[in-house]
Short mmCIF file of C-alpha atoms in Angstrom, two decimals:
data_model
loop_
_atom_site.label_atom_id
_atom_site.label_comp_id
_atom_site.label_asym_id
_atom_site.label_seq_id
_atom_site.Cartn_x
_atom_site.Cartn_y
_atom_site.Cartn_z
CA MET A 5 97.13 114.28 87.90
CA THR A 6 96.08 110.49 89.57
CA PRO A 7 98.01 110.34 92.96
CA GLN A 8 100.63 107.01 92.76
CA ARG A 9 99.14 105.11 95.75
CA LEU A 10 102.51 103.41 97.82
CA PRO A 11 103.42 100.50 98.59
CA THR A 12 103.37 99.76 102.68
CA TYR A 13 105.83 97.63 104.61
CA TYR A 14 106.44 95.13 107.97
CA ILE A 15 110.70 95.33 107.91
CA SER A 16 112.39 93.46 110.71
CA HIS A 17 114.32 96.24 112.26
CA GLY A 18 117.39 94.62 113.02
CA GLY A 19 119.45 94.88 116.10
CA GLY A 20 119.90 98.25 118.30
CA PRO A 21 122.15 101.11 116.44
CA TRP A 22 123.44 98.80 113.52
CA PRO A 23 124.10 100.84 110.96
CA TYR A 24 126.02 103.37 112.97
CA MET A 25 127.88 100.30 113.79
CA ASP A 26 131.90 100.25 112.48
CA ASP A 27 133.19 96.58 114.16
CA ASP A 28 132.90 92.95 112.56
CA MET A 29 128.69 92.94 114.21
CA ARG A 30 127.93 95.69 111.34
CA GLN A 31 128.34 92.54 108.71
CA ARG A 32 126.26 91.14 110.35
CA PHE A 33 123.21 93.29 108.96
CA ASP A 34 124.48 93.24 105.14
CA GLN A 35 121.35 91.37 103.85
CA LEU A 36 119.15 93.44 105.67
CA GLU A 37 120.68 96.63 104.39
CA ALA A 38 121.22 95.73 101.08
CA SER A 39 117.13 94.89 101.10
CA LEU A 40 116.31 98.36 102.89
CA LEU A 41 119.01 99.90 99.40
CA SER A 42 116.57 97.93 97.66
CA ILE A 43 112.73 99.09 99.38
CA ARG A 44 114.37 102.36 98.70
CA ASN A 45 113.91 102.02 94.44
CA GLU A 46 110.01 101.09 94.99
CA TRP A 47 108.39 104.46 96.13
CA GLY A 48 110.87 106.23 93.22
CA GLU A 49 110.15 110.28 93.53
CA ALA A 50 106.10 109.85 95.28
CA ALA A 51 107.23 109.36 98.69
CA ARG A 52 107.15 112.66 100.99
CA ALA A 53 107.12 111.66 104.38
CA VAL A 54 107.00 107.74 106.10
CA LEU A 55 105.02 106.75 109.24
CA ILE A 56 106.50 104.24 110.92
CA VAL A 57 104.53 102.05 113.51
CA SER A 58 107.80 101.19 116.22
CA GLY A 59 107.44 97.69 118.40
CA HIS A 60 109.46 99.92 120.85
CA TRP A 61 107.06 102.75 121.78
CA GLU A 62 103.65 101.55 123.79
CA THR A 63 101.36 103.30 125.07
CA THR A 64 98.03 103.34 126.60
CA GLU A 65 96.59 104.33 123.64
CA PHE A 66 97.76 105.12 119.93
CA CYS A 67 99.65 107.90 120.26
CA VAL A 68 101.80 109.94 117.23
CA SER A 69 104.87 111.94 117.76
CA SER A 70 104.44 114.87 116.81
CA ALA A 71 107.62 117.28 117.06
CA ALA A 72 109.14 119.67 114.42
CA HIS A 73 112.66 118.27 115.40
CA PRO A 74 112.61 114.45 116.57
CA GLY A 75 115.30 113.79 119.54
CA MET A 76 117.26 110.68 119.57
CA VAL A 77 115.38 107.26 122.29
CA PHE A 78 118.20 104.87 122.74
CA ASP A 79 116.09 102.67 124.08
CA TYR A 80 118.85 99.14 123.81
CA TYR A 81 122.18 97.92 126.01
CA GLY A 82 125.17 96.34 126.04
CA PHE A 83 126.60 98.99 122.70
CA PRO A 84 129.72 100.55 122.85
CA GLU A 85 129.30 104.43 124.89
CA HIS A 86 129.45 106.14 121.34
CA LEU A 87 126.54 104.56 120.09
CA TYR A 88 124.26 106.60 122.66
CA HIS A 89 125.49 109.96 121.36
CA ILE A 90 124.60 109.05 117.22
CA LYS A 91 122.27 111.63 116.12
CA TYR A 92 119.83 111.19 112.57
CA ASP A 93 118.74 113.98 111.91
CA ALA A 94 115.77 113.53 109.79
CA PRO A 95 112.44 116.61 110.24
CA GLY A 96 109.49 115.16 112.21
CA SER A 97 105.82 116.72 110.91
CA PRO A 98 103.75 118.07 112.90
CA GLU A 99 101.35 118.24 109.96
CA LEU A 100 101.68 114.46 108.91
CA ALA A 101 100.81 113.62 113.15
CA MET A 102 97.85 116.15 112.98
CA ARG A 103 96.19 114.61 109.45
CA THR A 104 96.72 110.87 111.10
CA ARG A 105 95.63 111.16 114.45
CA ALA A 106 92.43 113.07 112.95
CA MET A 107 92.18 110.14 110.39
CA LEU A 108 91.99 107.74 113.89
CA GLN A 109 90.30 109.56 115.61
CA ALA A 110 87.41 110.50 112.92
CA GLY A 111 87.50 106.79 112.51
CA GLY A 112 86.01 106.99 116.27
CA VAL A 113 89.98 105.16 117.65
CA ALA A 114 91.08 107.42 120.42
CA CYS A 115 94.75 108.70 120.05
CA GLU A 116 97.07 111.28 121.69
CA SER A 117 100.06 113.32 120.42
CA ASP A 118 103.72 113.46 121.81
CA ALA A 119 105.63 116.28 121.12
CA GLU A 120 108.37 115.00 122.57
CA ARG A 121 108.53 111.64 121.75
CA GLY A 122 111.85 110.93 119.70
CA PHE A 123 113.17 108.51 117.25
CA ASP A 124 114.06 105.14 118.52
CA HIS A 125 115.98 102.48 117.08
CA GLY A 126 113.45 100.72 115.29
CA THR A 127 112.58 104.00 113.94
CA PHE A 128 116.44 104.84 113.02
CA SER A 129 117.33 101.31 112.76
CA LEU A 130 115.53 101.23 109.39
CA MET A 131 115.42 105.21 108.28
CA LYS A 132 119.54 105.54 108.36
CA PRO A 133 119.89 102.85 105.57
CA LEU A 134 116.81 104.08 103.86
CA CYS A 135 117.14 107.92 103.49
CA PRO A 136 120.77 108.14 104.90
CA SER A 137 120.45 111.83 105.27
CA GLY A 138 116.98 111.94 106.60
CA GLU A 139 115.71 113.72 103.12
CA LEU A 140 111.95 112.14 104.60
CA PRO A 141 110.04 113.92 107.43
CA ILE A 142 108.94 110.96 109.92
CA VAL A 143 106.25 110.56 112.35
CA GLN A 144 106.13 107.48 114.68
CA LEU A 145 102.95 106.19 115.14
CA SER A 146 102.46 103.62 118.72
CA ILE A 147 101.12 100.44 119.25
CA LYS A 148 99.10 99.87 122.00
CA GLN A 149 99.89 98.42 125.22
CA ASP A 150 96.49 95.81 124.87
CA LEU A 151 98.70 94.15 121.86
CA ASP A 152 95.09 93.74 120.17
CA SER A 153 95.88 92.58 116.12
CA GLN A 154 92.66 93.45 115.43
CA ALA A 155 91.91 96.69 116.76
CA HIS A 156 95.84 97.17 115.23
CA LEU A 157 94.30 96.19 111.94
CA SER A 158 91.54 98.31 111.99
CA VAL A 159 93.78 101.17 112.39
CA GLY A 160 95.95 100.36 109.15
CA ARG A 161 92.32 100.65 107.28
CA LEU A 162 91.52 103.99 109.16
CA LEU A 163 95.28 105.08 107.33
CA ALA A 164 94.93 103.32 104.20
CA PRO A 165 94.29 106.88 102.69
CA LEU A 166 97.93 108.27 103.06
CA ARG A 167 99.23 106.30 100.94
CA ASP A 168 97.52 108.21 98.09
CA GLU A 169 99.40 111.34 99.57
CA GLY A 170 103.07 110.58 99.66
CA VAL A 171 103.18 108.77 102.58
CA VAL A 172 104.97 105.20 102.88
CA ILE A 173 104.10 103.40 105.84
CA ILE A 174 106.30 101.10 107.51
CA GLY A 175 105.29 98.31 110.06
CA SER A 176 108.98 98.25 112.43
CA GLY A 177 109.38 95.19 113.85
CA SER A 178 111.03 91.66 113.75
CA SER A 179 109.53 88.52 112.15
CA PHE A 180 111.16 86.13 115.40
CA HIS A 181 112.00 87.91 118.23
CA ASN A 182 112.95 85.73 121.07
CA LEU A 183 115.98 87.16 122.87
CA GLY A 184 115.90 84.46 124.73
CA LEU A 185 116.36 81.91 122.64
CA ARG A 186 119.07 81.77 120.33
CA GLY A 187 121.96 79.19 118.72
CA PRO A 188 120.84 75.00 117.83
CA ALA A 189 117.66 75.64 120.20
CA ALA A 190 115.90 78.75 117.92
CA ILE A 191 116.91 77.49 114.41
CA GLU A 192 113.78 75.01 114.10
CA PRO A 193 110.78 76.81 115.96
CA SER A 194 112.03 80.65 113.76
CA ARG A 195 111.89 78.64 110.51
CA GLN A 196 108.48 77.25 111.24
CA PHE A 197 107.18 80.48 112.40
CA ASP A 198 108.53 82.10 109.24
CA ASP A 199 107.62 79.53 107.00
CA TRP A 200 103.91 80.07 108.23
CA LEU A 201 104.54 83.78 108.38
CA GLN A 202 105.38 83.37 104.79
CA GLN A 203 101.97 81.11 103.28
CA THR A 204 99.98 82.86 105.36
CA LEU A 205 100.99 86.62 103.96
CA LEU A 206 101.92 84.98 100.31
CA ALA A 207 99.54 82.38 99.07
CA THR A 208 96.40 83.10 100.90
CA SER A 209 93.00 84.82 99.42
CA THR A 210 92.66 88.49 100.68
CA ALA A 211 90.00 87.11 103.76
CA GLU A 212 92.37 84.09 104.84
CA ARG A 213 95.27 85.69 105.35
CA ARG A 214 93.10 88.29 107.63
CA ARG A 215 91.64 85.55 110.00
CA ARG A 216 95.35 83.59 109.95
CA VAL A 217 97.10 86.88 111.08
CA ALA A 218 94.80 88.31 113.41
CA ALA A 219 94.54 83.93 114.95
CA TRP A 220 98.57 84.37 114.66
CA LYS A 221 98.66 82.40 118.40
CA LEU A 222 97.25 78.88 116.81
CA ALA A 223 100.22 79.65 114.26
CA PRO A 224 103.42 76.82 114.51
CA ASN A 225 105.90 77.77 117.32
CA ALA A 226 104.01 81.08 117.42
CA ARG A 227 104.39 82.37 121.68
CA ILE A 228 108.34 80.45 120.81
CA ALA A 229 108.60 82.94 117.99
CA HIS A 230 106.97 85.83 119.86
CA PRO A 231 106.90 85.09 124.11
CA ARG A 232 105.41 88.55 123.55
CA GLU A 233 103.94 89.71 120.64
CA ASP A 234 104.89 93.90 120.57
CA HIS A 235 107.27 93.23 117.35
CA LEU A 236 105.07 91.71 115.97
CA ILE A 237 101.38 93.97 116.20
CA PRO A 238 103.58 96.31 113.45
CA LEU A 239 102.82 93.91 110.91
CA MET A 240 98.61 94.27 111.44
CA VAL A 241 98.98 98.04 110.87
CA ALA A 242 100.66 97.78 107.45
CA LEU A 243 98.70 94.75 106.52
CA GLY A 244 95.72 96.39 106.85
CA ALA A 245 96.60 99.60 105.32
CA ALA A 246 96.51 97.20 102.09
CA ASP A 247 94.05 95.10 103.29
CA GLU A 248 92.82 93.80 99.33
CA GLU A 249 96.84 94.20 97.71
CA ALA A 250 99.13 91.32 97.15
CA ALA A 251 102.37 91.06 99.46
CA ALA A 252 105.58 90.04 98.19
CA LEU A 253 108.81 88.79 100.50
CA VAL A 254 111.39 91.40 100.14
CA TYR A 255 114.02 90.00 103.38
CA ASN A 256 114.20 86.56 104.51
CA GLN A 257 117.60 85.52 105.76
CA ALA A 258 117.64 81.72 107.24
CA ASP A 259 120.95 82.86 109.71
CA PHE A 260 120.38 85.52 111.87
CA PHE A 261 122.03 85.65 114.71
CA GLY A 262 123.13 82.34 113.46
CA SER A 263 119.84 80.84 113.89
CA TRP A 264 116.80 82.86 113.45
CA THR A 265 115.15 82.98 110.51
CA LEU A 266 113.76 86.48 109.56
CA SER A 267 111.27 88.24 107.17
CA SER A 268 110.25 91.72 105.65
CA PHE A 269 106.88 91.98 103.43
CA ARG A 270 105.79 94.37 101.40
CA PHE A 271 101.89 95.35 100.57
CA GLY A 272 101.04 96.73 97.37
CA GLU A 273 102.99 97.48 94.47
CA PRO A 274 106.30 99.18 93.81
CA VAL A 275 106.10 102.77 92.60
CA PRO A 276 106.68 102.91 88.64
CA VAL A 277 109.80 104.75 87.78
CA GLY A 278 108.90 108.23 87.42
CA ALA A 279 106.10 108.30 89.26
CA GLN A 280 105.63 111.55 91.61
CA ALA A 281 104.09 112.29 94.58
CA ALA A 282 100.26 113.77 94.64
#
């Protein structure tokens, strides 16, 4: 049977442990949650595992999580105590971790393995709505501390064959990530950067898209949108893994936290209804 190529994604993952909240704050994530439920329908039965590039895990060299039963990383602060005792029970996949590491090393990219790394909120905040019961194995791939755009695009290209093997590649970050800027002062810089990002990903040739993304610091309000680009860099891996394929906007919200414009994107086409994993 011809393998079904899965799309890749760059997803703005929201704030902290939002799927586990039970107060009024939870409602702020309704639009994001609706987008995730829609995204899950795009995989059909073809997905057998998920590889998440989280903006919340940085290492000197690239690294994959290889635990069979990952724990939790509570990398947030200021939330009620019960949100530091939650558990997302998806399995890991030592086999996928080994495959990912081997693919990068074969391409000349150093990659290590971490059998202790648990799910950070860049992972479980997305996967709880996408797979509520933890039904798909998950491997995390770190971003490299140098935050080099070209290096992460290249890693994405090396990992592209995973898409034909039933693996969904997700870059998890945030299209606007300046925690110190909220309220009216954030509205226009956020909107302008998002306009540039949408124009770049949705309305340029693949060659121009590649060039503009690599040179993202030239975008309007680039350093206001991302004082540090840890939450943008996962985009590079997701895009690199679908380098020649069309992008689609799968989430857009102009009033996140009351003032941020956030977006998420898909690269490649959804899986046809009824398609199976290879």
